[in-house]
Backbone as a printed PyTorch tensor [residue, N CA C, xyz], in Angstrom:
tensor([[[ 120.3460,  -93.0210,  143.1680],
         [ 120.1150,  -94.2200,  143.4680],
         [ 118.6290,  -94.6850,  143.4530]],

        [[ 117.6060,  -93.9590,  144.0790],
         [ 116.3360,  -94.0720,  144.1030],
         [ 115.7270,  -94.0940,  142.6070]],

        [[ 116.3130,  -93.5110,  141.5630],
         [ 115.9170,  -93.8550,  140.1180],
         [ 115.8920,  -95.3510,  139.8320]],

        [[ 116.8970,  -96.2270,  140.2790],
         [ 117.2920,  -97.4590,  139.8790],
         [ 115.8260,  -98.4560,  140.3160]],

        [[ 114.9980,  -97.7460,  141.0050],
         [ 113.7320,  -98.5950,  141.6100],
         [ 112.4170,  -97.8380,  141.2580]],

        [[ 112.6840,  -96.5610,  140.3690],
         [ 111.1910,  -96.1500,  140.3060],
         [ 110.3910,  -96.7840,  139.3290]],

        [[ 110.6450,  -97.3580,  138.4270],
         [ 109.7850,  -98.2670,  137.4500],
         [ 109.5750,  -99.5580,  137.8730]],

        [[ 110.2020, -100.0330,  139.0830],
         [ 110.1620, -101.5000,  139.2360],
         [ 108.6410, -102.0030,  139.5170]],

        [[ 108.5380, -103.1870,  139.2200],
         [ 107.2750, -103.8800,  139.4740],
         [ 107.1680, -104.1500,  141.0940]],

        [[ 106.2460, -103.6820,  141.8490],
         [ 106.0580, -103.7600,  143.0090],
         [ 104.7130, -104.5550,  143.6680]],

        [[ 105.0980, -105.4600,  144.3050],
         [ 103.7670, -106.2170,  144.8220],
         [ 103.6490, -106.2760,  146.2900]],

        [[ 102.7470, -105.8070,  146.8200],
         [ 102.4940, -105.7150,  148.2270],
         [ 101.6180, -107.2550,  148.6320]],

        [[ 102.3540, -107.8380,  149.7270],
         [ 101.9190, -109.1080,  150.0130],
         [ 101.2820, -109.0940,  151.4350]],

        [[ 100.1480, -109.2530,  151.3110],
         [  99.3620, -108.9710,  152.8420],
         [  98.6800, -110.3420,  153.3010]],

        [[  98.9220, -110.4800,  154.6490],
         [  98.4300, -111.8220,  155.1600],
         [  98.6680, -112.0020,  156.7040]],

        [[  97.9880, -112.6740,  157.4230],
         [  98.1840, -112.5070,  158.6440],
         [  99.3850, -113.4580,  159.1700]],

        [[  99.8410, -113.4910,  160.3060],
         [ 100.9520, -114.1230,  160.8030],
         [ 100.5310, -115.6490,  160.6160]],

        [[ 101.2910, -116.5070,  159.7980],
         [ 100.8410, -117.9480,  159.5550],
         [  99.9410, -118.2460,  158.4770]],

        [[  99.5750, -117.2220,  157.5690],
         [  98.6190, -117.3760,  156.6200],
         [  99.3210, -118.2870,  155.5250]],

        [[ 100.5510, -118.0720,  155.5220],
         [ 101.2680, -118.7360,  154.3060],
         [ 101.9240, -117.8580,  153.2930]],

        [[ 101.8300, -116.5870,  153.7680],
         [ 102.6010, -115.6040,  152.5770],
         [ 103.9900, -115.6400,  152.4330]],

        [[ 104.6530, -116.3820,  153.5930],
         [ 105.9670, -116.2110,  153.1730],
         [ 106.4450, -117.5080,  152.3190]],

        [[ 105.6260, -118.5640,  152.5500],
         [ 105.8830, -119.8830,  151.6000],
         [ 105.4630, -119.4100,  150.2260]],

        [[ 104.5780, -118.6610,  150.0710],
         [ 103.9720, -118.2370,  148.7060],
         [ 104.9720, -117.1780,  148.0820]],

        [[ 105.4980, -116.4340,  148.9610],
         [ 106.7540, -115.4440,  148.2320],
         [ 107.8180, -116.1100,  147.9660]],

        [[ 108.0850, -117.2220,  148.5790],
         [ 109.3580, -118.0480,  148.1190],
         [ 109.0600, -118.8000,  146.5440]],

        [[ 107.9320, -119.1670,  146.4770],
         [ 107.4540, -119.5680,  145.0860],
         [ 107.4170, -118.8800,  144.0760]],

        [[ 107.1740, -117.5970,  144.4270],
         [ 107.0920, -116.5160,  143.3210],
         [ 108.5000, -116.2310,  142.9130]],

        [[ 109.6000, -115.9770,  143.9390],
         [ 110.8090, -115.5590,  143.7110],
         [ 111.3540, -116.6890,  142.7540]],

        [[ 111.1200, -117.9540,  143.1810],
         [ 111.5080, -119.1860,  142.1980],
         [ 111.1470, -119.0830,  140.5760]],

        [[ 109.8050, -118.6320,  140.5960],
         [ 109.3510, -118.7150,  139.3390],
         [ 109.4680, -117.4830,  138.4600]],

        [[ 109.2430, -116.3480,  139.0710],
         [ 109.4980, -115.0840,  138.5580],
         [ 110.6060, -114.0660,  138.7820]],

        [[ 111.6020, -114.6120,  139.3570],
         [ 112.8410, -113.6380,  139.7810],
         [ 112.6830, -112.4890,  140.3920]],

        [[ 111.5220, -112.3430,  141.0770],
         [ 111.2810, -111.2860,  142.2350],
         [ 112.2740, -111.3650,  143.2970]],

        [[ 112.3610, -110.0830,  143.6930],
         [ 113.1160, -110.0930,  145.1610],
         [ 112.2570, -110.0720,  146.2240]],

        [[ 112.3830, -110.9270,  147.2360],
         [ 111.3720, -111.0460,  148.3860],
         [ 111.8050, -110.1800,  149.6080]],

        [[ 111.1960, -108.8650,  149.9250],
         [ 111.5130, -108.2880,  150.8980],
         [ 110.6410, -108.1910,  152.1040]],

        [[ 110.7120, -109.1220,  153.3530],
         [ 109.9770, -108.9990,  154.5510],
         [ 110.3030, -108.1030,  155.4680]],

        [[ 109.5050, -107.2670,  155.7190],
         [ 109.8300, -106.1380,  156.8470],
         [ 110.3530, -106.9220,  158.0030]],

        [[ 109.5900, -107.9870,  158.3750],
         [ 109.7050, -108.8750,  159.6020],
         [ 111.3270, -109.3960,  159.5090]],

        [[ 111.5790, -109.8530,  158.3670],
         [ 113.1170, -110.6360,  158.0730],
         [ 114.1920, -109.4240,  158.2200]],

        [[ 113.8050, -108.1350,  157.7540],
         [ 114.7710, -107.2460,  157.6430],
         [ 114.9630, -106.7500,  158.8890]],

        [[ 113.8620, -106.8050,  159.9840],
         [ 114.0650, -106.2910,  161.2810],
         [ 114.5190, -107.3260,  162.1760]],

        [[ 114.5620, -108.4630,  161.7550],
         [ 115.1570, -109.5980,  162.5840],
         [ 116.6570, -109.5090,  162.3360]],

        [[ 117.1350, -109.3680,  161.0790],
         [ 118.2780, -109.3930,  160.6770],
         [ 119.1080, -108.0520,  161.3810]],

        [[ 118.3710, -107.1000,  161.5290],
         [ 118.9200, -105.8310,  162.1120],
         [ 119.2010, -106.1370,  163.6790]],

        [[ 118.2080, -106.7600,  164.3000],
         [ 118.4560, -107.3510,  165.5110],
         [ 119.5030, -108.0690,  165.8660]],

        [[ 119.6860, -109.2000,  164.8390],
         [ 120.8080, -110.0010,  164.9940],
         [ 122.0760, -109.5250,  164.9630]],

        [[ 122.0320, -108.4810,  164.1580],
         [ 123.4150, -107.7800,  163.9580],
         [ 124.0770, -107.1740,  165.1900]],

        [[ 123.0980, -107.1200,  166.3740],
         [ 123.5100, -106.4590,  167.3910],
         [ 123.7560, -105.0120,  167.4760]],

        [[ 123.4280, -104.1620,  166.3430],
         [ 123.7010, -102.9300,  166.2700],
         [ 122.7890, -101.9660,  167.3230]],

        [[ 123.0680, -101.0230,  167.4190],
         [ 122.3900,  -99.9630,  168.4040],
         [ 120.8740,  -99.9030,  168.0050]],

        [[ 120.4890,  -99.7850,  166.6270],
         [ 119.2110, -100.0300,  165.9580],
         [ 118.6530, -101.1260,  166.3930]],

        [[ 119.5210, -102.1520,  166.2360],
         [ 118.9710, -103.3870,  166.4460],
         [ 118.3870, -103.8780,  167.9450]],

        [[ 119.2620, -103.2480,  168.8830],
         [ 118.6610, -103.3290,  170.1870],
         [ 117.6230, -102.7590,  170.7940]],

        [[ 117.3580, -101.3720,  169.9450],
         [ 116.0650, -100.8650,  170.0740],
         [ 114.8270, -101.4040,  169.5060]],

        [[ 115.1670, -101.8150,  168.6210],
         [ 114.0920, -102.7980,  167.4670],
         [ 113.5970, -104.1470,  168.3010]],

        [[ 114.5670, -104.6330,  169.0510],
         [ 114.2670, -105.7270,  170.0790],
         [ 113.3520, -105.5840,  171.0440]],

        [[ 113.4830, -104.4090,  171.6890],
         [ 112.7940, -103.9210,  172.5990],
         [ 111.5400, -103.6200,  172.3430]],

        [[ 110.8940, -103.0010,  171.2730],
         [ 109.9410, -102.7440,  170.7430],
         [ 109.2070, -103.9200,  170.2160]],

        [[ 109.9590, -104.7330,  169.5620],
         [ 109.2670, -106.1550,  169.1380],
         [ 108.9090, -107.0890,  169.9840]],

        [[ 109.7170, -106.9540,  171.2830],
         [ 109.4190, -108.1500,  172.4460],
         [ 108.2960, -107.6280,  173.1440]],

        [[ 107.8360, -106.4190,  172.9870],
         [ 106.3970, -106.0790,  173.4680],
         [ 105.3770, -106.2610,  172.6240]],

        [[ 105.6180, -106.7600,  171.4200],
         [ 104.5790, -106.8660,  170.5420],
         [ 103.9340, -105.4880,  169.9620]],

        [[ 104.8230, -104.8240,  170.1820],
         [ 104.6030, -103.2760,  169.2400],
         [ 105.0550, -103.1320,  168.0420]],

        [[ 104.7140, -102.0910,  167.3210],
         [ 105.0210, -101.9010,  165.8690],
         [ 106.3540, -101.2710,  165.9140]],

        [[ 107.2850, -101.3130,  164.8350],
         [ 108.4190, -100.5330,  164.6200],
         [ 107.9940,  -99.4320,  164.2820]],

        [[ 108.6160,  -98.0760,  164.3930],
         [ 108.2290,  -96.9940,  163.5870],
         [ 108.6470,  -96.9620,  162.1180]],

        [[ 107.4540,  -96.3580,  161.6940],
         [ 107.4930,  -96.2040,  160.1140],
         [ 108.5140,  -95.7410,  159.3040]],

        [[ 109.1690,  -94.9580,  159.8000],
         [ 110.3900,  -94.2240,  158.8320],
         [ 111.4790,  -95.4980,  158.7020]],

        [[ 111.8640,  -96.1450,  159.9830],
         [ 112.7330,  -97.2990,  160.1520],
         [ 112.6520,  -98.2010,  159.0480]],

        [[ 111.2580,  -98.7370,  159.1250],
         [ 111.0390,  -99.8020,  158.2820],
         [ 111.0630,  -99.3300,  157.0980]],

        [[ 110.6720,  -98.1390,  156.4770],
         [ 110.4700,  -97.4180,  155.1190],
         [ 111.9700,  -97.6360,  154.6020]],

        [[ 113.1890,  -96.9410,  155.4930],
         [ 114.4400,  -96.6570,  155.0260],
         [ 114.9650,  -98.3670,  154.8640]],

        [[ 114.5860,  -99.1180,  155.7440],
         [ 115.1760, -100.4660,  155.4480],
         [ 114.9800, -101.2950,  154.3620]],

        [[ 113.5580, -100.9060,  153.8620],
         [ 113.1430, -101.5720,  152.5860],
         [ 113.7620, -101.1840,  151.5920]],

        [[ 113.6010,  -99.6730,  151.3620],
         [ 114.0580,  -98.8030,  150.2080],
         [ 115.7800,  -99.1030,  150.1180]],

        [[ 116.4550,  -99.3460,  151.1920],
         [ 117.9340,  -99.7750,  150.9400],
         [ 118.0930, -101.0650,  150.5550]],

        [[ 117.1020, -101.9740,  150.9580],
         [ 117.3350, -103.3360,  150.3690],
         [ 116.7340, -103.4860,  148.7520]],

        [[ 115.8940, -102.7510,  148.5800],
         [ 115.2670, -102.7200,  147.0760],
         [ 116.6430, -102.1920,  145.9940]],

        [[ 117.2630, -100.8220,  146.5860],
         [ 118.1600, -100.3360,  145.8810],
         [ 119.2900, -101.2690,  145.5360]],

        [[ 119.6050, -102.0310,  146.5840],
         [ 120.7100, -103.1840,  146.5610],
         [ 120.4130, -104.0630,  145.4480]],

        [[ 119.2760, -104.2410,  145.4540],
         [ 119.0170, -105.4770,  144.7000],
         [ 118.2100, -104.9530,  143.1130]],

        [[ 118.4050, -103.6510,  142.9170],
         [ 117.7700, -103.1630,  141.9030],
         [ 118.3250, -103.6830,  140.3190]],

        [[ 119.4320, -103.9510,  140.3570],
         [ 120.0370, -104.5060,  139.0610],
         [ 119.8030, -105.8320,  138.5590]],

        [[ 119.4780, -106.7540,  139.8240],
         [ 119.1510, -108.2660,  139.6230],
         [ 118.0470, -108.6020,  139.7880]],

        [[ 117.0290, -107.7130,  140.1220],
         [ 115.5410, -108.1990,  140.4340],
         [ 114.4880, -107.8820,  139.1020]],

        [[ 113.5460, -108.6140,  139.0960],
         [ 112.6410, -108.5600,  137.8990],
         [ 111.3040, -107.6930,  138.4890]],

        [[ 111.4020, -107.5780,  139.8540],
         [ 110.3100, -107.0710,  140.7810],
         [ 110.4950, -107.3760,  141.9340]],

        [[ 109.5410, -106.5080,  142.9630],
         [ 109.7810, -106.9800,  144.4240],
         [ 108.6030, -107.1570,  145.1880]],

        [[ 108.6780, -108.2180,  145.9090],
         [ 107.6840, -108.4900,  146.9470],
         [ 107.5600, -107.8700,  148.1690]],

        [[ 106.9260, -106.8900,  148.6310],
         [ 106.9350, -106.2420,  149.7210],
         [ 106.2040, -106.9680,  150.9140]],

        [[ 106.5100, -107.9740,  151.4300],
         [ 105.9220, -108.8200,  152.6710],
         [ 105.6430, -108.3050,  153.8390]],

        [[ 104.2930, -108.2840,  154.2370],
         [ 103.8730, -107.7250,  155.7600],
         [ 103.7810, -106.2330,  155.5980]],

        [[ 103.7750, -105.5490,  154.4490],
         [ 103.7830, -104.2140,  154.4990],
         [ 102.7310, -103.7530,  153.3100]],

        [[ 102.1450, -102.7540,  153.5810],
         [ 101.9010, -101.8420,  154.3820],
         [ 100.9320, -102.5750,  155.4560]],

        [[ 101.3370, -101.7940,  156.9880],
         [ 100.2640, -102.4280,  157.9410],
         [  99.0790, -101.3210,  158.3220]],

        [[  99.5620, -100.0860,  157.6270],
         [  98.4990,  -99.0410,  157.8720],
         [  98.4030,  -98.2290,  156.3730]],

        [[  97.4450,  -97.5510,  156.0570],
         [  97.1970,  -96.8260,  155.1930],
         [  98.0870,  -95.8240,  155.0450]],

        [[  98.6930,  -95.1660,  156.2420],
         [  99.7180,  -94.0400,  156.2370],
         [ 100.9520,  -94.8280,  155.6080]],

        [[ 101.2230,  -95.9020,  155.9960],
         [ 102.6400,  -96.5030,  155.5510],
         [ 102.5950,  -96.7320,  153.9720]],

        [[ 101.1790,  -97.2140,  153.5820],
         [ 101.3100,  -97.3110,  152.0470],
         [ 101.5770,  -96.0030,  151.2030]],

        [[ 101.1950,  -94.9180,  151.8370],
         [ 101.1230,  -93.6060,  151.0130],
         [ 102.5240,  -93.0090,  151.1970]],

        [[ 103.0870,  -93.3440,  152.3950],
         [ 104.6820,  -93.0300,  152.7070],
         [ 105.3900,  -93.6340,  151.6780]],

        [[ 104.9390,  -94.9510,  151.4900],
         [ 105.9690,  -96.0630,  150.6660],
         [ 105.8600,  -95.3220,  149.2260]],

        [[ 104.7240,  -95.0810,  148.8450],
         [ 104.7270,  -94.3700,  147.3190],
         [ 105.2160,  -93.2100,  147.3520]],

        [[ 105.3130,  -92.1900,  148.0420],
         [ 105.9880,  -91.0270,  148.2320],
         [ 107.6830,  -91.2920,  147.9650]],

        [[ 107.9680,  -91.9330,  148.9240],
         [ 109.5270,  -92.5190,  148.7610],
         [ 109.8950,  -93.2980,  147.8860]],

        [[ 109.1410,  -94.3290,  147.5400],
         [ 109.6640,  -95.4740,  146.6440],
         [ 108.8350,  -95.3910,  145.4910]],

        [[ 107.4920,  -95.9760,  145.5220],
         [ 106.6210,  -96.0670,  144.2210],
         [ 105.3340,  -96.8640,  144.4090]],

        [[ 104.5010,  -96.6640,  143.4310],
         [ 103.0770,  -97.3780,  143.8760],
         [ 103.1600,  -98.9150,  143.3540]],

        [[ 102.3420,  -99.7120,  144.1680],
         [ 102.3770, -101.0450,  143.9200],
         [ 101.6830, -101.2460,  142.7410]],

        [[ 101.7940, -102.2900,  141.8460],
         [ 100.9640, -102.9990,  140.7430],
         [  99.8800, -103.6790,  141.3000]],

        [[ 100.1730, -104.3960,  142.4670],
         [  99.2700, -105.4640,  142.9710],
         [  99.3220, -105.4550,  144.4230]],

        [[  98.0720, -105.7970,  145.0340],
         [  98.3220, -106.1530,  146.4820],
         [  97.7020, -107.5990,  146.6120]],

        [[  98.6070, -108.5290,  146.7340],
         [  98.0270, -109.8460,  147.1960],
         [  97.6300, -110.0150,  148.4190]],

        [[  96.5520, -110.3670,  148.7770],
         [  96.0530, -110.6770,  149.9990],
         [  95.7110, -112.1170,  150.3560]],

        [[  96.6720, -112.6030,  151.0540],
         [  96.8040, -114.1710,  151.4760],
         [  96.0290, -114.3610,  152.6680]],

        [[  94.6900, -114.9510,  152.4970],
         [  93.9360, -114.9630,  153.7190],
         [  93.4920, -116.3910,  154.2770]],

        [[  93.5370, -116.6200,  155.4220],
         [  93.3510, -117.9630,  156.0400],
         [  92.4720, -117.5240,  157.4480]],

        [[  91.7760, -118.3800,  157.7370],
         [  90.9160, -118.2590,  158.9690],
         [  92.0650, -117.8790,  159.9450]],

        [[  91.4170, -117.2470,  161.3060],
         [  92.2710, -117.1040,  162.5200],
         [  92.6730, -118.4650,  162.9080]],

        [[  91.6850, -118.9990,  163.1610],
         [  91.9620, -120.4850,  163.7190],
         [  93.4460, -121.2500,  163.1480]],

        [[  93.2410, -121.3220,  161.7780],
         [  94.2040, -121.9620,  160.8210],
         [  95.4480, -121.1350,  161.2280]],

        [[  95.6300, -119.8580,  161.2540],
         [  96.7320, -119.2050,  161.4210],
         [  97.2880, -119.5280,  162.9770]],

        [[  96.3710, -119.5950,  163.7920],
         [  97.1570, -119.7400,  165.2500],
         [  97.6470, -121.3240,  165.1610]],

        [[  96.9250, -122.1300,  164.5570],
         [  97.4910, -123.6190,  164.5590],
         [  98.6160, -123.6230,  163.7460]],

        [[  98.9610, -122.9850,  162.5950],
         [ 100.1000, -123.1560,  161.9410],
         [ 101.1970, -122.5050,  162.6870]],

        [[ 100.9520, -121.3870,  163.4030],
         [ 102.0090, -120.7480,  164.1620],
         [ 102.6170, -121.3790,  165.4050]],

        [[ 101.6760, -122.1850,  166.0850],
         [ 101.9600, -122.9940,  166.8700],
         [ 102.7360, -123.8940,  166.6910]],

        [[ 102.7040, -124.6320,  165.5240],
         [ 103.5070, -125.6280,  164.8400],
         [ 104.7400, -125.1140,  164.5780]],

        [[ 104.6010, -124.0990,  163.9420],
         [ 106.0340, -123.1150,  163.6410],
         [ 106.7790, -123.1680,  164.8240]],

        [[ 106.4510, -122.5310,  165.9980],
         [ 106.8000, -122.2870,  167.0830],
         [ 107.6010, -123.7070,  167.8980]],

        [[ 107.1440, -124.7080,  167.4760],
         [ 107.8510, -125.8800,  168.0650],
         [ 109.2160, -125.9970,  167.5780]],

        [[ 109.3950, -125.5410,  166.2220],
         [ 110.9180, -125.8300,  165.6550],
         [ 111.5630, -124.5240,  165.3490]],

        [[ 110.8510, -122.9900,  165.3230],
         [ 111.5100, -122.0050,  164.9140],
         [ 112.5110, -121.3110,  165.8960]],

        [[ 111.9780, -121.6070,  167.2670],
         [ 112.7610, -120.8960,  168.4230],
         [ 112.3720, -119.4340,  168.2470]],

        [[ 111.3760, -118.6930,  167.6610],
         [ 110.9970, -117.5570,  167.6610],
         [ 110.0550, -117.1280,  168.9360]],

        [[ 110.4920, -116.1520,  169.5770],
         [ 109.9770, -115.7130,  170.7520],
         [ 108.4380, -115.3610,  170.7720]],

        [[ 108.1380, -115.1360,  169.4920],
         [ 106.6160, -114.5660,  169.2790],
         [ 105.8180, -115.6080,  168.6670]],

        [[ 106.3100, -116.7600,  168.6090],
         [ 105.2560, -117.9350,  168.3880],
         [ 104.9160, -118.7690,  169.6400]],

        [[ 104.0490, -117.9620,  170.3190],
         [ 103.3480, -118.7690,  171.5730],
         [ 101.9820, -118.2100,  171.5680]],

        [[ 100.9880, -118.9170,  171.9170],
         [  99.5770, -118.6630,  171.9490],
         [  99.2120, -117.2120,  172.3460]],

        [[  99.8600, -116.8030,  173.3930],
         [  99.2140, -115.4900,  173.7150],
         [  99.7390, -114.1640,  172.8330]],

        [[ 101.0110, -114.3610,  172.7430],
         [ 101.7180, -113.3170,  171.4070],
         [ 101.0510, -113.3910,  170.1990]],

        [[ 100.6850, -114.7820,  169.8310],
         [  99.7810, -114.9450,  168.6060],
         [  98.7330, -114.2070,  168.3770]],

        [[  97.8820, -114.4110,  169.4780],
         [  96.5680, -113.7100,  169.3370],
         [  96.5900, -112.3770,  169.2910]],

        [[  97.5890, -111.9640,  170.3160],
         [  97.8220, -110.1790,  170.1430],
         [  98.3240, -109.9130,  168.7490]],

        [[  99.0730, -110.8900,  168.0940],
         [  99.5010, -110.2040,  166.7270],
         [  98.5100, -110.2230,  165.9020]],

        [[  97.6590, -111.2930,  165.9270],
         [  96.5970, -111.4160,  165.0030],
         [  95.4160, -110.2550,  165.3470]],

        [[  95.1580, -109.8750,  166.4230],
         [  94.4050, -108.7000,  166.6570],
         [  95.0210, -107.4730,  166.0560]],

        [[  96.1740, -107.1690,  166.3500],
         [  96.8880, -106.1060,  165.8550],
         [  96.8330, -106.0310,  164.0050]],

        [[  96.9530, -107.3600,  163.6330],
         [  97.0590, -107.4190,  162.1010],
         [  95.7090, -107.0200,  161.7930]],

        [[  94.5280, -107.4960,  162.2120],
         [  93.1980, -107.4520,  161.6750],
         [  93.0660, -105.9580,  161.5470]],

        [[  93.0960, -105.3350,  162.7940],
         [  92.8540, -103.8220,  162.9050],
         [  93.5570, -103.0100,  162.1440]],

        [[  94.8000, -103.3590,  161.8350],
         [  95.6070, -102.4460,  160.8740],
         [  95.4090, -102.8220,  159.6720]],

        [[  95.1540, -103.9250,  159.3410],
         [  95.2360, -104.4200,  157.8160],
         [  94.0000, -104.1220,  156.8230]],

        [[  92.7500, -104.2170,  157.8660],
         [  91.5100, -104.1210,  156.9370],
         [  91.3100, -102.7090,  156.3220]],

        [[  91.7660, -101.6680,  156.9740],
         [  91.7090, -100.3530,  156.2500],
         [  92.6240,  -99.9640,  155.0070]],

        [[  93.6450, -100.9570,  155.1140],
         [  94.7040, -100.8910,  154.0310],
         [  94.2420, -101.6500,  152.8850]],

        [[  93.4410, -102.9030,  153.2070],
         [  93.1330, -103.7110,  151.9230],
         [  91.7250, -102.8460,  151.3210]],

        [[  90.9480, -102.0560,  152.2550],
         [  89.8880, -101.3780,  151.5590],
         [  90.5120, -100.0890,  151.0380]],

        [[  91.3560,  -99.5720,  151.3570],
         [  92.2590,  -98.6990,  150.5170],
         [  92.5220,  -99.0400,  149.0730]],

        [[  93.3180,  -99.8850,  148.9200],
         [  93.8820, -100.4170,  147.8850],
         [  92.5960, -101.1890,  146.8340]],

        [[  91.6160, -101.4490,  147.7120],
         [  90.4140, -102.1300,  146.8260],
         [  89.8190, -101.0350,  146.0510]],

        [[  89.9420,  -99.7270,  146.6410],
         [  89.4440,  -98.5560,  145.8280],
         [  90.2650,  -98.3470,  144.6420]],

        [[  91.3270,  -98.8630,  144.5400],
         [  92.1740,  -98.4740,  143.1740],
         [  91.8670,  -99.8290,  142.3150]],

        [[  91.3820, -101.0240,  142.7960],
         [  91.2120, -102.1540,  141.8540],
         [  92.3860, -103.1810,  142.0110]],

        [[  93.3240, -103.0430,  142.7030],
         [  94.5500, -103.7010,  142.5830],
         [  94.7800, -104.7480,  143.5470]],

        [[  93.5860, -105.1820,  144.2430],
         [  93.6040, -106.2140,  145.4780],
         [  93.3060, -107.6040,  144.7260]],

        [[  94.0430, -108.6920,  144.8990],
         [  93.4830, -109.8800,  144.5050],
         [  93.6220, -110.8750,  146.0620]],

        [[  92.5380, -111.2290,  146.3850],
         [  92.3800, -111.9100,  147.7440],
         [  92.4680, -113.4900,  147.2390]],

        [[  93.4370, -114.0610,  147.8970],
         [  93.6790, -115.6000,  147.6510],
         [  93.5110, -116.2710,  148.9400]],

        [[  92.5110, -117.3130,  148.8670],
         [  92.2550, -118.0040,  149.9800],
         [  93.3110, -119.0680,  150.3030]],

        [[  93.9970, -119.0780,  151.4670],
         [  95.1050, -119.9410,  151.5620],
         [  94.7950, -121.0830,  152.5330]],

        [[  93.4940, -121.4310,  152.4710],
         [  93.2140, -122.6920,  153.2890],
         [  93.6070, -123.9840,  152.4080]],

        [[  93.8650, -123.8980,  151.2260],
         [  94.1490, -124.8250,  150.1630],
         [  95.5740, -125.2850,  150.3070]],

        [[  95.8440, -126.2730,  149.3470],
         [  97.4880, -126.6120,  149.4400],
         [  98.1450, -125.7840,  149.0580]],

        [[  99.4710, -125.8400,  149.2940],
         [ 100.3220, -124.8060,  148.9250],
         [ 100.4320, -124.7420,  147.3240]],

        [[ 100.4870, -125.5630,  146.7320],
         [ 100.3490, -125.5970,  145.2690],
         [  99.0750, -124.9240,  144.6510]],

        [[  98.0640, -125.3700,  145.3540],
         [  96.9470, -124.8370,  144.8580],
         [  96.8110, -123.2420,  144.8740]],

        [[  97.2960, -122.9490,  146.1080],
         [  97.3120, -121.4100,  146.5250],
         [  98.0920, -120.8190,  145.2930]],

        [[  99.3920, -121.2880,  145.2640],
         [ 100.2270, -120.6010,  144.1760],
         [  99.8450, -120.5910,  142.5810]],

        [[  98.8580, -121.4750,  142.3600],
         [  98.0660, -121.4270,  141.2560],
         [  97.3670, -119.9820,  140.9350]],

        [[  96.6340, -119.7950,  142.1150],
         [  96.0080, -118.5510,  142.1860],
         [  96.8940, -117.1530,  142.2380]],

        [[  97.9830, -117.3980,  142.9580],
         [  98.8400, -116.3670,  143.1130],
         [  99.4230, -115.9550,  141.7520]],

        [[  99.8940, -117.0910,  140.8940],
         [ 100.3960, -117.0680,  139.6540],
         [  99.3840, -116.0920,  138.8020]],

        [[  98.2880, -116.5890,  138.6720],
         [  97.1950, -115.9410,  137.8950],
         [  97.2780, -114.5120,  138.0340]],

        [[  97.1330, -114.1730,  139.3350],
         [  97.3270, -112.6830,  139.6650],
         [  98.3840, -111.8850,  139.1550]],

        [[  99.5300, -112.5440,  139.1050],
         [ 101.0260, -111.8920,  138.6900],
         [ 100.9080, -112.0880,  137.2870]],

        [[ 100.3720, -112.9590,  136.5650],
         [ 100.5090, -113.2900,  135.1600],
         [  99.3460, -111.9270,  134.3710]],

        [[  98.5760, -111.9180,  135.0900],
         [  97.6980, -110.7590,  134.6130],
         [  98.1080, -109.2900,  134.7370]],

        [[  99.4070, -109.3540,  135.3150],
         [  99.9220, -108.0570,  135.5800],
         [ 100.4840, -107.5900,  134.1710]],

        [[ 100.9860, -108.6540,  133.1940],
         [ 101.6970, -108.2930,  132.2460],
         [ 101.0420, -107.6460,  131.0580]]])
């Protein structure tokens, strides 16, 4: 089964909560036929399923803590294998959150061709998330939890970005611009892969 994904185009998409990475991923899926896999969405779906694993994950996430690495990796791998026949590539969103995760991902699944770093100012992300919180019903879209998530994000992600910069595959995209403007830069980064 894992053979089905060993030559797949893999793009890691990194950006703080509220950076706009979800929106950009949707646009990439539409234009390029990639499959968008968000570790957060996979986790939320598992929680919503009401399974035993879902209940354990919910308890961890409500505390604002990170879910165990192996759990996330297995969920991503299963989702990739399920979509292998119909996908032109994979956007792995919100992952890796630490260098060790990236290394484990490469051991179990494969190496990324690109790391898209969707970057916004912290105050922009807080503002966007509070706005989303008005309509999302997500328990983690409140100011206190948002600040905690941003702190965690920066601590965890800076070494990851540095690690992949060492390989020359990081493209930093300023997401303070309009959605379409940001997508123009994202598209350039993907087009340069071919």
